Steps between C-alpha positions, in 0.01 A plus 500: 500500500429325185816359309335445169491795231471508126808718483793631708356856438182414720716327783734811511208749540305270767834510708521873450169581612499246788832643658320856456210375693728336773655855554140632551490672176171412346343814319557500116409765264495323151480684137446191281710430197636216332846462589411522871252199489700271700512754785144583467385133505707437816354772681120387384566149587609558863200574719704696763577786260294804478501620133392826347471522117548820339553540141674846546866454621532836624162472709611178617828636618366798698257263652796278628664815623205588700464143652864538596456824667199380679662175643863512514504205269592456146246435239616296202453643143482278202513590141594366158809593298550809310377868563263352760765514737579854429172611635613400846769762507318794658369277795843346546660840520236603757561169689878568498484841628234445750671182623207275444554133435397361162581180297487529128485160303556602114469213245765520240605317165777241516866618410464377143248751425668792650625796264328289202215735437246220651165666595450610844886469579672809643801530734362409834820444668518760791267709328386684826851587562606600840125554608491120617692355789584185331465365165538136364467385142359166536604213272258287289371233718730193454548160676874584480456754746405392859164575627666662823599783283144610459447490875779684612469763245135565596629517885751737394244708318277527784770590723642795261140621483468534875839558656679816612365722197183325387415558143440320151667191398506377153511121355492478130381148426580355169292237361517280183199320353279353595324757691172343544513151674363171356311333790499182317879465435656489864877428595595369838755741662559309820857435455558852385323603843683261706730751653192690656372226716509693810356803328210291362408377849459813651359855434779717587733704265795316377736780630375707798654850494515700813542872474784673676450633842670851508556608844626854619809527710442576844786783555334689192151481661623627830655799332165547324286473836721773632418748204125418566542562869676830436248619231161439604362706208479226200258350260497136371441466130329182380511428130402161341571219733416126453357359790270571805800407722668791375219724530433403849865550621498844333171597701679335830825736441301791430299470829821468690704776352200729462547568142197550269501273187453640161361211311541483136196385291684168406585435864179319610490708805174687594450783753227323690774208581685728757501852616844541382410439134367829347408646167796708442328659187284713735813663671651691220262797510526518866858661541635136575810582302582778714637591859516241754330236303810424294612144580849435606509146395301286218498110515385365166364155469444311162429646167526873364252741604261601212352828636668811289413720792670293752805463299519862430468568862794242589715671249466840644557401877781250453489336823816426682429125522329324241526130529381263270393135555417241230555155404700554200878635432412756224504880528156643578556858560331701205562815726849429597440583862560146657767516761480125616384197302422162673454210271307242718130383551290768666380283772832358579634864525224623725552200729873567522411856575255470763731352781704835475184708563353275793525793762433778258206729580416706184340848513158490371468884444655463152273244381183643650585852341497332162201315568321832585623643194355230301155531683505864431547463122292196433244549243157340551 
């Protein structure tokens, strides 16, 4: 990495972008402006970045949201100071509520220009309120602050955007002039970077964060397995899940217990992946909610179910057992029918449950009756 820069502004932004890249974050949605020039140039001058220029901040933010939804990785939004950042707000709220990772870098005026009536200066401190997972008001670049601060802040930013409850993270980056580099005036920062010798010699993040592995307790899983064995008429609900590992584990469990899987549109599961995965929307005109097709147990993995008809039906039948499993600690019970909540990783939960079901033989009649109902009402 180069150690000569025309100003500390440009060294800091190079460190910032480099550390994002080392964390496998390389997609940037940029709405150009004056105050964000140091960030934009750092992105443009690094060949490993993938930048998308969009003059409209609202459009750029929703493009970043879509990228996060499709990949499970945060895109980075970059804009200038002032009301430009306010145009990100709708997408930030969507990302927060949908648990989509996103990193927002807003440029800002320095402290001496806050509350002075300076052009394009608004209060950007915690401007997205509780809709972000973490906020940092970055100081103006200075040789009085160690460069390690930049690297550890970025590592924390990436982790906060992707940990237990993924979502948006906001760094508010203050810059003093100059905002554009003078390539003819170079300062040597080798001494300033002397504490980063090991980091400069490799391509790894300065701090590597490891997500916690949330494991279910075996005695509780044993009790749950007994409920499954005693109540053969059940369904599995699959809301939004974050990995193919989780989806494959859900299908494996469904096959063993003989439960149909009602897959939400956000789940990523399709009916051609397994005989257990069905289109539940086809069932509600078939008498599915009546008589012996009422399930005794519901096991719900991942995010909320979007279908209005499904939620109305669940409210009407109110199953005796409604078990919710997701990887965050927050209440996810808009119908107020959850009887048990497990806060753990989905695949870990299923891997812990399967040994308790080793000798269990499911009754396929329940599953087959639902499949037949689905076929009867399929509209071609």
